[in-house]
Short mmCIF file of C-alpha atoms and ligand atoms in Angstrom, two decimals:
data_model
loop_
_atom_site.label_atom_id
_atom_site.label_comp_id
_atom_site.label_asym_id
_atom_site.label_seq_id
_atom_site.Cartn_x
_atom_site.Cartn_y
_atom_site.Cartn_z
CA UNK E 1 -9.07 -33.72 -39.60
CA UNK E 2 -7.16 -33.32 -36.00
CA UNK E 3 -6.31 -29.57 -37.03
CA UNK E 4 -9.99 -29.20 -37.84
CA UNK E 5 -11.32 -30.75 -34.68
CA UNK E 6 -8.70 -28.85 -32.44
CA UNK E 7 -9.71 -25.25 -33.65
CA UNK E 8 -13.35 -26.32 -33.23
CA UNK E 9 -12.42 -27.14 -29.88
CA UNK E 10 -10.63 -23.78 -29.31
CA UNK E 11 -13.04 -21.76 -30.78
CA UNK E 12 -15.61 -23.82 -28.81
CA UNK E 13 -13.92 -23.51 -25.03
CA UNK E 14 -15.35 -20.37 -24.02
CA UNK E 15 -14.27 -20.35 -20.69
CA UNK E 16 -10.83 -20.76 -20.70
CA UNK E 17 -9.35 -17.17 -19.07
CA UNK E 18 -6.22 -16.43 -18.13
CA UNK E 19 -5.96 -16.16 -14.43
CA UNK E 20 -2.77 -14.37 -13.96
CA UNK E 21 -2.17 -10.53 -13.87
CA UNK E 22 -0.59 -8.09 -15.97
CA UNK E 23 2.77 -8.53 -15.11
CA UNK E 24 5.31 -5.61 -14.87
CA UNK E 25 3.08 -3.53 -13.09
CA UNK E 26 4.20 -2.52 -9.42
CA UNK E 27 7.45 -2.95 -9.34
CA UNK E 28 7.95 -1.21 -6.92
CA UNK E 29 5.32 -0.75 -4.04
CA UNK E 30 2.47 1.83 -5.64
CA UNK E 31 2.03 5.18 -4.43
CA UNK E 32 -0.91 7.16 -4.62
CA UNK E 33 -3.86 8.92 -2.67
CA UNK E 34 -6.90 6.80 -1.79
CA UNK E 35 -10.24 9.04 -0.88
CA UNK E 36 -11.86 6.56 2.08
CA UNK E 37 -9.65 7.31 5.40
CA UNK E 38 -10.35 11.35 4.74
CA UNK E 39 -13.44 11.66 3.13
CA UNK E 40 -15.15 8.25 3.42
CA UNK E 41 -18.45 8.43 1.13
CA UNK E 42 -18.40 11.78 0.97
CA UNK E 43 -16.99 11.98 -2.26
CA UNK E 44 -17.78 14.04 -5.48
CA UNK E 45 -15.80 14.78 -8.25
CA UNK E 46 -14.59 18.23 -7.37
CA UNK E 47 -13.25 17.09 -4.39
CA UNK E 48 -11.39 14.40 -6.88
CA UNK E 49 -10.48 16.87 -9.28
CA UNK E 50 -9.28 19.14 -6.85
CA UNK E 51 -7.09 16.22 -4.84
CA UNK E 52 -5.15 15.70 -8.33
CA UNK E 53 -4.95 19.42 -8.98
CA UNK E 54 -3.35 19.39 -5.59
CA UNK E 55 -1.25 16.39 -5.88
CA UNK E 56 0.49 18.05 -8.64
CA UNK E 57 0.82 21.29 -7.02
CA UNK E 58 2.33 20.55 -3.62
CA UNK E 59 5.05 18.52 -5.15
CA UNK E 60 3.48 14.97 -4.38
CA UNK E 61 3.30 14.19 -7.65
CA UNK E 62 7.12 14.39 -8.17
CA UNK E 63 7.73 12.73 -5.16
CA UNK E 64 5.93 9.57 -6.61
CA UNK E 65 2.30 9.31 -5.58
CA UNK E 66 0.95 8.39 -8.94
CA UNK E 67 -2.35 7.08 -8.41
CA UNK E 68 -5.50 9.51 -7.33
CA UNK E 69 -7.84 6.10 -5.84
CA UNK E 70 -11.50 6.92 -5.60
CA UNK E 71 -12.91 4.63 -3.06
CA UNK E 72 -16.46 3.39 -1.83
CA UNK E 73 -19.20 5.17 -2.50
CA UNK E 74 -19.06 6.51 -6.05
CA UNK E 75 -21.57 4.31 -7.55
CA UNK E 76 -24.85 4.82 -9.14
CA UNK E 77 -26.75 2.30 -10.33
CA UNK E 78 -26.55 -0.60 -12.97
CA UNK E 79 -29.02 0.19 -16.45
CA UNK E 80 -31.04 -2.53 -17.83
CA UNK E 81 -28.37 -4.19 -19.85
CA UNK E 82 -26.11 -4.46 -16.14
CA UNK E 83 -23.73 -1.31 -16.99
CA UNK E 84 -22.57 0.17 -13.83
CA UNK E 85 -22.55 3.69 -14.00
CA UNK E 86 -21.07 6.82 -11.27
CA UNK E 87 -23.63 8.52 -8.92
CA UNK E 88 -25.43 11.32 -11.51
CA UNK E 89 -25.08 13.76 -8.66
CA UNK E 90 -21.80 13.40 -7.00
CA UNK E 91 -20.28 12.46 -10.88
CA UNK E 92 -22.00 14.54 -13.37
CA UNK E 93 -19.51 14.70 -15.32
CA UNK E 94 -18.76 10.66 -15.47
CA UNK E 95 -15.48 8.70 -14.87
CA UNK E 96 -14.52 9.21 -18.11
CA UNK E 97 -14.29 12.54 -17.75
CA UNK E 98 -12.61 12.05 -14.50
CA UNK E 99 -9.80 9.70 -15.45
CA UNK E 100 -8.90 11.97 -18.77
CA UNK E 101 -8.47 14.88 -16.31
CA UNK E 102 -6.26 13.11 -13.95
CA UNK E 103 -4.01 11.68 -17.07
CA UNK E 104 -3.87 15.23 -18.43
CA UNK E 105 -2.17 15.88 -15.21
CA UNK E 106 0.44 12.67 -15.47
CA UNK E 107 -1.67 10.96 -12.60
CA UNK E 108 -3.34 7.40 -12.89
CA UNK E 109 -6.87 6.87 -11.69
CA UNK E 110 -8.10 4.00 -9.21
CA UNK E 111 -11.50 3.00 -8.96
CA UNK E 112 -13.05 0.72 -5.97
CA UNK E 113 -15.59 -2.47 -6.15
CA UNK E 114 -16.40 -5.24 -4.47
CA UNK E 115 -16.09 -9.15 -5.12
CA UNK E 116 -19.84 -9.38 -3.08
CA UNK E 117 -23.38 -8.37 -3.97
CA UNK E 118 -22.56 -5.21 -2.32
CA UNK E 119 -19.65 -2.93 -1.39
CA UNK E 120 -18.88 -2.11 2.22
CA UNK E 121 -21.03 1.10 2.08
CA UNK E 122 -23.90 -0.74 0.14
CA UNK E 123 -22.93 0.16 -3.45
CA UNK E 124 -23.73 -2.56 -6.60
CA UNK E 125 -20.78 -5.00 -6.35
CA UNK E 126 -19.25 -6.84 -9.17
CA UNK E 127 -20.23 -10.27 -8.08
CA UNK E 128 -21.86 -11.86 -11.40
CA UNK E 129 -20.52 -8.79 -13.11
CA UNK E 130 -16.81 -9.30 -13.06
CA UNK E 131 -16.46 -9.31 -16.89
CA UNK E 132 -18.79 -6.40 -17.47
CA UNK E 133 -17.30 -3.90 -14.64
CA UNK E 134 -13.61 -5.00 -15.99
CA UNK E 135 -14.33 -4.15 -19.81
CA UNK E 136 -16.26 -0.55 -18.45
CA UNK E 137 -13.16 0.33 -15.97
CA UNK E 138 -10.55 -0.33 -19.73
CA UNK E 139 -12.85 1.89 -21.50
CA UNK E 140 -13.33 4.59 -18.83
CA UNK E 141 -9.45 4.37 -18.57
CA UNK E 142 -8.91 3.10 -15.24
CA UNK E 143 -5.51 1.98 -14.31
CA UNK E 144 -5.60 0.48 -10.54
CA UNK E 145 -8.75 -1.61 -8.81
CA UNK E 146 -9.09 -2.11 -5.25
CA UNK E 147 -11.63 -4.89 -5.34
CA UNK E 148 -13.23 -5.50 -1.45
CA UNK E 149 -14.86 -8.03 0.03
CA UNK E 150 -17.25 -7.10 2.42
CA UNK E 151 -20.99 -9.32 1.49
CA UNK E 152 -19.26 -12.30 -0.26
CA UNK E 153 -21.03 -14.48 1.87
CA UNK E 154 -19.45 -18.09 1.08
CA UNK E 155 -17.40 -17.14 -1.88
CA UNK E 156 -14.23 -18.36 -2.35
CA UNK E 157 -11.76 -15.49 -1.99
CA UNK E 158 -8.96 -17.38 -4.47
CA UNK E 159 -11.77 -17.81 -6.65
CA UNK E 160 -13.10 -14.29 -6.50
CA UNK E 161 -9.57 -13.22 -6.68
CA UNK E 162 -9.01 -15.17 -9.90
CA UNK E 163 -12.03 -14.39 -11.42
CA UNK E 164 -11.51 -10.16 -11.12
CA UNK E 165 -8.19 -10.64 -12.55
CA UNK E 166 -8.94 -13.14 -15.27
CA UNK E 167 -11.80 -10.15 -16.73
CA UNK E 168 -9.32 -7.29 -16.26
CA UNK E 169 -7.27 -9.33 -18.63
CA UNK E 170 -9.75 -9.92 -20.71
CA UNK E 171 -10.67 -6.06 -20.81
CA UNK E 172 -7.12 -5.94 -21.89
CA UNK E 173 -6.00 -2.92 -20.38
CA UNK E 174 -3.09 -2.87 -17.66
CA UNK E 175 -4.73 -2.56 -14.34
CA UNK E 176 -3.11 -3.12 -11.04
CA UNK E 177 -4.75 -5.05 -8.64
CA UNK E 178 -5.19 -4.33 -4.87
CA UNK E 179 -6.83 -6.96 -3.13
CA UNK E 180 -8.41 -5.89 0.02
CA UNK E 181 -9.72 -9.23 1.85
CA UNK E 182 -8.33 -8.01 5.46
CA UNK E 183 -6.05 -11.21 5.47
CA UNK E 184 -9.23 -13.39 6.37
CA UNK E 185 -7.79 -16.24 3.85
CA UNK E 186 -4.33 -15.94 3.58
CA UNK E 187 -4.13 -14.04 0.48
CA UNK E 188 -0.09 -13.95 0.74
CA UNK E 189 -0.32 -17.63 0.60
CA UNK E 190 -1.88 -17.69 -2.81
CA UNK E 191 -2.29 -13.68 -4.36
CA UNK E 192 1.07 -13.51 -5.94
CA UNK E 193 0.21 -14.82 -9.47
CA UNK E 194 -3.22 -12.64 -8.81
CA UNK E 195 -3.03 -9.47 -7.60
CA UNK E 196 -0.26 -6.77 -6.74
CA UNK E 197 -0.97 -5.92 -3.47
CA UNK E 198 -2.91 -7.66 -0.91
CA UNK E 199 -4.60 -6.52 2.73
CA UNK E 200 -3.04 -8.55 5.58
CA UNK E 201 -5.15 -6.40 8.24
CA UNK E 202 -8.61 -5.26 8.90
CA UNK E 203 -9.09 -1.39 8.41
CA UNK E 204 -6.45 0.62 10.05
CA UNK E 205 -7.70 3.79 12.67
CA UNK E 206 -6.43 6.97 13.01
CA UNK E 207 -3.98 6.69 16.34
CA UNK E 208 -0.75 5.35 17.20
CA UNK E 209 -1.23 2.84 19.79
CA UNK E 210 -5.03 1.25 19.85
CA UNK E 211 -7.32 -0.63 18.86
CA UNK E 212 -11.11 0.75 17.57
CA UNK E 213 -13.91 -1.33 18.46
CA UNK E 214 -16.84 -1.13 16.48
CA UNK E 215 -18.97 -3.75 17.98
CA UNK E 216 -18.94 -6.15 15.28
CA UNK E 217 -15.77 -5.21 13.48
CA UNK E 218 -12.53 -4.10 15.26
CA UNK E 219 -9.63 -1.17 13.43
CA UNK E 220 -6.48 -0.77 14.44
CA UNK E 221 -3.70 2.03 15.39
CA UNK E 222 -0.48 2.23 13.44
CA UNK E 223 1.40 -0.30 16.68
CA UNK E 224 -1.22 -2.73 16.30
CA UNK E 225 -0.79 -3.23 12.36
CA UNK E 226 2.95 -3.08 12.56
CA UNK E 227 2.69 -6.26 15.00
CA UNK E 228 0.33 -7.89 12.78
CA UNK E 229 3.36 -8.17 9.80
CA UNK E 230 5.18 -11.04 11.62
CA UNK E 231 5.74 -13.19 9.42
CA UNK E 232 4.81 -12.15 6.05
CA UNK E 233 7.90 -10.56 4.55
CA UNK E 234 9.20 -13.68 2.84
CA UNK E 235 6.01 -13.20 0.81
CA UNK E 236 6.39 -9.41 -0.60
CA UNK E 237 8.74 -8.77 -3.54
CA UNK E 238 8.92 -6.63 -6.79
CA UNK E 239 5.16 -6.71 -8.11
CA UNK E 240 3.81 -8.26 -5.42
CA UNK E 241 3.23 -6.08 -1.81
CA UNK E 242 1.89 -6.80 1.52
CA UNK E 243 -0.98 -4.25 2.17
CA UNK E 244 -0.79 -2.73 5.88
CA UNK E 245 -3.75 -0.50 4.62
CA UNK E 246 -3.27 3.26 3.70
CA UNK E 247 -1.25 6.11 5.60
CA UNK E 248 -3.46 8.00 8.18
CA UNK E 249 -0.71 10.72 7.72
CA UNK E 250 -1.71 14.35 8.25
CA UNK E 251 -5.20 13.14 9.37
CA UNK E 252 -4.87 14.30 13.42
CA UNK E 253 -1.99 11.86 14.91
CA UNK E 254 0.95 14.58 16.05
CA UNK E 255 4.28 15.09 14.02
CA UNK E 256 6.15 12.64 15.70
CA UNK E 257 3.28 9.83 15.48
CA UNK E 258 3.05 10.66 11.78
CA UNK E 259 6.52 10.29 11.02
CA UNK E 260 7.26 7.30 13.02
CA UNK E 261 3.49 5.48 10.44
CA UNK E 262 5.24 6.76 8.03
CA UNK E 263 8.74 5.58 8.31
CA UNK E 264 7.46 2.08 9.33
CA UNK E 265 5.42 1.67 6.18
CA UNK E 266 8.60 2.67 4.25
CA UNK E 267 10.45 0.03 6.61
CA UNK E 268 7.91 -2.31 5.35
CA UNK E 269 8.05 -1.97 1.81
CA UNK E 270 4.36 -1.27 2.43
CA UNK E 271 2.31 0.53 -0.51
CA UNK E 272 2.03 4.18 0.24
CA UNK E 273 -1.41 5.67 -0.38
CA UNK E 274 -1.91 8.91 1.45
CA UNK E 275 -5.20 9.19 2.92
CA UNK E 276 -5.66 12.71 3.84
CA UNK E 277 -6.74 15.88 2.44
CA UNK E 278 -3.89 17.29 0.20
CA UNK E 279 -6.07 20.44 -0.35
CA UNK E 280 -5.07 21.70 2.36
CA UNK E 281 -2.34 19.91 4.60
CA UNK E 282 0.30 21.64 6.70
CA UNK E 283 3.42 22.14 5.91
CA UNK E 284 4.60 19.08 8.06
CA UNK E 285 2.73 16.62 6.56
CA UNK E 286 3.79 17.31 3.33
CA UNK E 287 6.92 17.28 4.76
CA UNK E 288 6.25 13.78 5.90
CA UNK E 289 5.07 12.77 3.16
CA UNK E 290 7.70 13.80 0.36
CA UNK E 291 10.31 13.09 2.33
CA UNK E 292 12.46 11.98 -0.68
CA UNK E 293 15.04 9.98 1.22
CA UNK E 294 12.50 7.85 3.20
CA UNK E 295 10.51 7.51 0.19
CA UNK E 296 14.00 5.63 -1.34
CA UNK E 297 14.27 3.26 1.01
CA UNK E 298 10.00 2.07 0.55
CA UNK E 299 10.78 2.39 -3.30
CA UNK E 300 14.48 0.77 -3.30
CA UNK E 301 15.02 -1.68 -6.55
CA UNK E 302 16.02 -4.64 -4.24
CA UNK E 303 12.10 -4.85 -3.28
CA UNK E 304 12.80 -6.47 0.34
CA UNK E 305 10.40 -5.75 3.01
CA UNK E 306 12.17 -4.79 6.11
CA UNK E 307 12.51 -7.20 9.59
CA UNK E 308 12.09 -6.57 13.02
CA UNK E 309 16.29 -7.52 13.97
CA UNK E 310 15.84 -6.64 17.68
CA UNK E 311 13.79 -5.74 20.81
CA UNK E 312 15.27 -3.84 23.60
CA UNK E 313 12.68 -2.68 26.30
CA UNK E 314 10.58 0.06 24.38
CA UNK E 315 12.95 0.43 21.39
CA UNK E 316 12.98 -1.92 18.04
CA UNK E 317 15.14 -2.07 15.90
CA UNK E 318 14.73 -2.41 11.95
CA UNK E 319 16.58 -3.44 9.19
CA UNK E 320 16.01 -3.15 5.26
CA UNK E 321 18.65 -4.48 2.96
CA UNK E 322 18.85 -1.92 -0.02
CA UNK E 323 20.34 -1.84 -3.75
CA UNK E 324 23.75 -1.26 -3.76
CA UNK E 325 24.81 -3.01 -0.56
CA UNK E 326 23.55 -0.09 1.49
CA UNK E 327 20.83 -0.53 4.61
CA UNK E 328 18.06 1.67 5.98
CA UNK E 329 18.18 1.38 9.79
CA UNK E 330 15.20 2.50 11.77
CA UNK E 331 14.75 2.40 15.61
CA UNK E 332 11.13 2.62 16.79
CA UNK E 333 10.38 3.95 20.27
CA UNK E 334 7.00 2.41 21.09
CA UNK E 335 6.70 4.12 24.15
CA UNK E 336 4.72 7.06 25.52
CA UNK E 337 8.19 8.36 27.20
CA UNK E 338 11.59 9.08 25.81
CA UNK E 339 13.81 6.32 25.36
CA UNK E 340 18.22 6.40 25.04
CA UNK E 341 19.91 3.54 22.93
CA UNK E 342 23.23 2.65 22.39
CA UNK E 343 23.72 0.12 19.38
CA UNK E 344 27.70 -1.11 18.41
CA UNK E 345 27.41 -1.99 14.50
CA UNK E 346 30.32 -4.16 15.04
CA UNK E 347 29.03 -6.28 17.98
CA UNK E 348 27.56 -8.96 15.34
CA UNK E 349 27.85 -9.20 11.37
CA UNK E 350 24.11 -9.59 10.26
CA UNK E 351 22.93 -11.74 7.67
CA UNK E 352 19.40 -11.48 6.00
CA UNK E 353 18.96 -15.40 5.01
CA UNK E 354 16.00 -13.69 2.58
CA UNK E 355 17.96 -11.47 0.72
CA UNK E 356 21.04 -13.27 1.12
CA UNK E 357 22.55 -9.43 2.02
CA UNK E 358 24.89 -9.38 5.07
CA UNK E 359 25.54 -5.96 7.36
CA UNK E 360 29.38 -6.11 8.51
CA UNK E 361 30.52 -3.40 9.94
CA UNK E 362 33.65 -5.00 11.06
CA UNK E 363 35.05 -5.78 7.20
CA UNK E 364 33.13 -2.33 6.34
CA UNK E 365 32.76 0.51 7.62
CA UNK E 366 29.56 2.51 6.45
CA UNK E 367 28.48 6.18 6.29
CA UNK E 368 25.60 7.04 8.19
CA UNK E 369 22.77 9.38 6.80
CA UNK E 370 19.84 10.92 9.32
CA UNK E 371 17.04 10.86 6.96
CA UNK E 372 14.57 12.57 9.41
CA UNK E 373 17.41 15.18 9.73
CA UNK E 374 18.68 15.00 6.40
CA UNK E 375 22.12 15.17 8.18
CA UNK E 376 24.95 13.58 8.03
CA UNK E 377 25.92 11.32 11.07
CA UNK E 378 29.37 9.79 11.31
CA UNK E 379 29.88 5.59 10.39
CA UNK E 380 29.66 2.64 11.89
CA UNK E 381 33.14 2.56 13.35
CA UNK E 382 31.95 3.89 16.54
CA UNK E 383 29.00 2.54 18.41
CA UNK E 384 25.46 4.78 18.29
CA UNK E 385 24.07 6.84 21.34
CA UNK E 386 21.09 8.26 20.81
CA UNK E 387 17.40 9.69 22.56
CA UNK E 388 14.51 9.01 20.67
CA UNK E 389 11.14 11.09 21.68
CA UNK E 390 8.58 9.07 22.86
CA UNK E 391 6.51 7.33 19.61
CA UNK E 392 9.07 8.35 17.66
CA UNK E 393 11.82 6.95 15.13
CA UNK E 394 15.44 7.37 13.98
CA UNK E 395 16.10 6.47 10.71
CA UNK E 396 19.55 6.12 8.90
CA UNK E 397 20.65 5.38 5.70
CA UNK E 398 24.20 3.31 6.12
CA UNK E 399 26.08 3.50 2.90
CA UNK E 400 28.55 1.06 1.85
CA UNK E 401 30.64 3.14 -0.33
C1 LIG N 1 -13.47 -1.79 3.72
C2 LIG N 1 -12.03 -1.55 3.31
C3 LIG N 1 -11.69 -0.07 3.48
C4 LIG N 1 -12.64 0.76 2.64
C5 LIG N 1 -14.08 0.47 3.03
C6 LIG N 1 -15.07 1.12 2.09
O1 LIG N 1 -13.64 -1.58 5.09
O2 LIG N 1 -11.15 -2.34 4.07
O3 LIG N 1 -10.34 0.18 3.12
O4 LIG N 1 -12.42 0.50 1.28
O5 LIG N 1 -14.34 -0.93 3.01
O6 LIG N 1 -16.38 0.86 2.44
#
């Protein structure tokens, strides 16, 4: 009788969903190419097609950007049953289509919604739909949602959150989850069991060192997101990133600007989705941007973010605690003029109460690695003198054997 009334009850509780993600997923921080900071809604799918065709072809692909993200904007409308289906003119051809060209070519796909009624550009968003949108992304073959939250009006963003994830799981294909709420509510503070990467800033802006006012919203240079990290690295870790929003890489900032986004976000453990046009970038971007040594310390096992260990005038300095026992070492020059350091390795031992990992350069002496340069430069048994350009890094990688 009690087996007979608890399977009546199981087969009778309908709403019990599991609210947790697919594990395993984002072990590292994901890397990929997002459509919005380039092309914004002016998206089709040759330009998608031809992204991934050039993804593979400049190398990116073997450097590790995996996922080709489509973003806002490629949404048609809902048939009577509440399908969501692409734009019939930009998408002819359907997602489907889409996402079996971009496996052919050992990519992923990433699709975009929105937790509201609408997206940020107006689109249909998922809200009352959440089941129905995750079961069409499994079947189209989507592996990564970035799920907004523009026009969620007194939602609750845990709940909206847990609800997203709880239908991808029920869709039952693995689909990493990028939660883009801007930071509004905390998401560090409760996104871990949810999602595996979460916004903890409003949109970023194409320049180094400002901030974008657009009346009743506000986007921010590369400086301005950097600053807004304080705080949150105890709360990234294997499967589970802070979001400083995608790389403006390539799109206008000069070489030096570029590099130093680009080796911050590494610094930062910080997912690295390129947002410019790989169809036809110069040969210093992609230099930038496959930088395979840089790219080791953002992808390093370990899965510590990076912390701000000192401020002198213009210059910081960071630290990043990496497998092995070695550390990536980056000095940031936030100023518009050159700036000279001197740093002695041996003045203090550092220890990283987080990772428990200690720099000591007086038991130890390490080998130091340029990896802007690519060349080798010395150890730590002698102190560091160095010029660094004006918003501009210098990045080593000290190795401990
Ligand atoms: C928000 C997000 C952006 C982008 C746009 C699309 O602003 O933060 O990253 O997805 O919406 O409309």
């Amino acid at each position: 009788m009690l087996s007979l009334v608890s399977s009546a009850f199981a087969q009778g509780n309908n709403y019990a969903q599991n609210y947790h993600k697919f594990d395993g997923l984002a072990l590292t921080p994901p890397m990929g190419w997002n459509s919005w900071n380039k092309f914004a809604c002016d998206i089709d799918e040759k330009i998608i097609r031809e992204v991934a065709d050039a993804i593979v072809s400049s190398g990116m692909r073997d450097a590790g950007y995996t996922y080709i993200n489509i973003d806002d904007c490629w949404h048609g409308q809902r048939d009577s049953l509440g399908f969501i289906h692409a734009d019939p003119v930009k998408f002819p051809s359907g997602i489907k289509a889409l996402a079996d060209y971009i496996h052919s070519k050992g990519l992923k796909i990433g699709i975009y919604s929105d937790a509201g009624s609408q997206t940020c550009g107006g689109r249909p968003g998922s809200r009352g739909y959440e089941f129905q949108d995750a079961l069409t992304y499994a079947n189209w073959g989507i592996d990564y949602l970035k799920y907004d939250w523009c026009n969620t009006e007194s939602l609750n963003a845990e709940g909206a959150y847990k609800t997203i994830t709880a239908a991808l799981r029920k869709a039952g294909r693995p689909i990493v989850l990028s939660i883009c709420e801007w930071g509004d509510n905390k998401p560090w503070e409760w996104a871990e069991p949810i999602g595996h990467l979460w916004r903890t800033t409003g949109d970023i802006y194409n320049c180094f060192d400002c901030i974008k006012d657009h009346g009743t919203w506000k986007a921010f240079g590369v400086l301005a997101i950097l600053d807004m990290q304080d705080g949150l690295r105890k709360y990234a870790g294997k499967g589970h990133w802070n979001d400083p929003d995608m790389l403006e890489v390539g799109n206008g900032m000069p070489q030096n600007e570029d590099r130093a986004h680009f080796a911050m976000w590494c610094m930062l453990a910080a997912p690295l989705i390129a947002g410019n046009d790989p169809r036809q970038m110069s040969k210093e971007t992609l230099q930038i941007l496959t930088n395979k040594e840089v790219i080791a310390v953002n992808q390093d096992t370990l899965g510590i973010q990076g912390f701000k260990y000192a401020t002198k005038d213009s210059v910081e300095t960071w630290l990043k605690p990496l497998a092995g026992g070695d550390w990536a070492v980056c000095f940031l020059n936030r100023a518009k003029t050159p700036a000279s350091i001197q740093f002695d390795w041996q003045e203090k031992t550092i220890f990283d109460e987080l990772s428990q990992r200690e720099l000591n350069a007086k038991d130890h002496t390490y080998q130091l690695k340029n990896l802007w340069t690519g060349k080798k430069s010395g150890s730590t048994a002698k102190p560091l003198r160095a010029n660094i350009p004006a918003h501009d890094v210098l990045m080593f990688r000290l190795s401990a054997k």
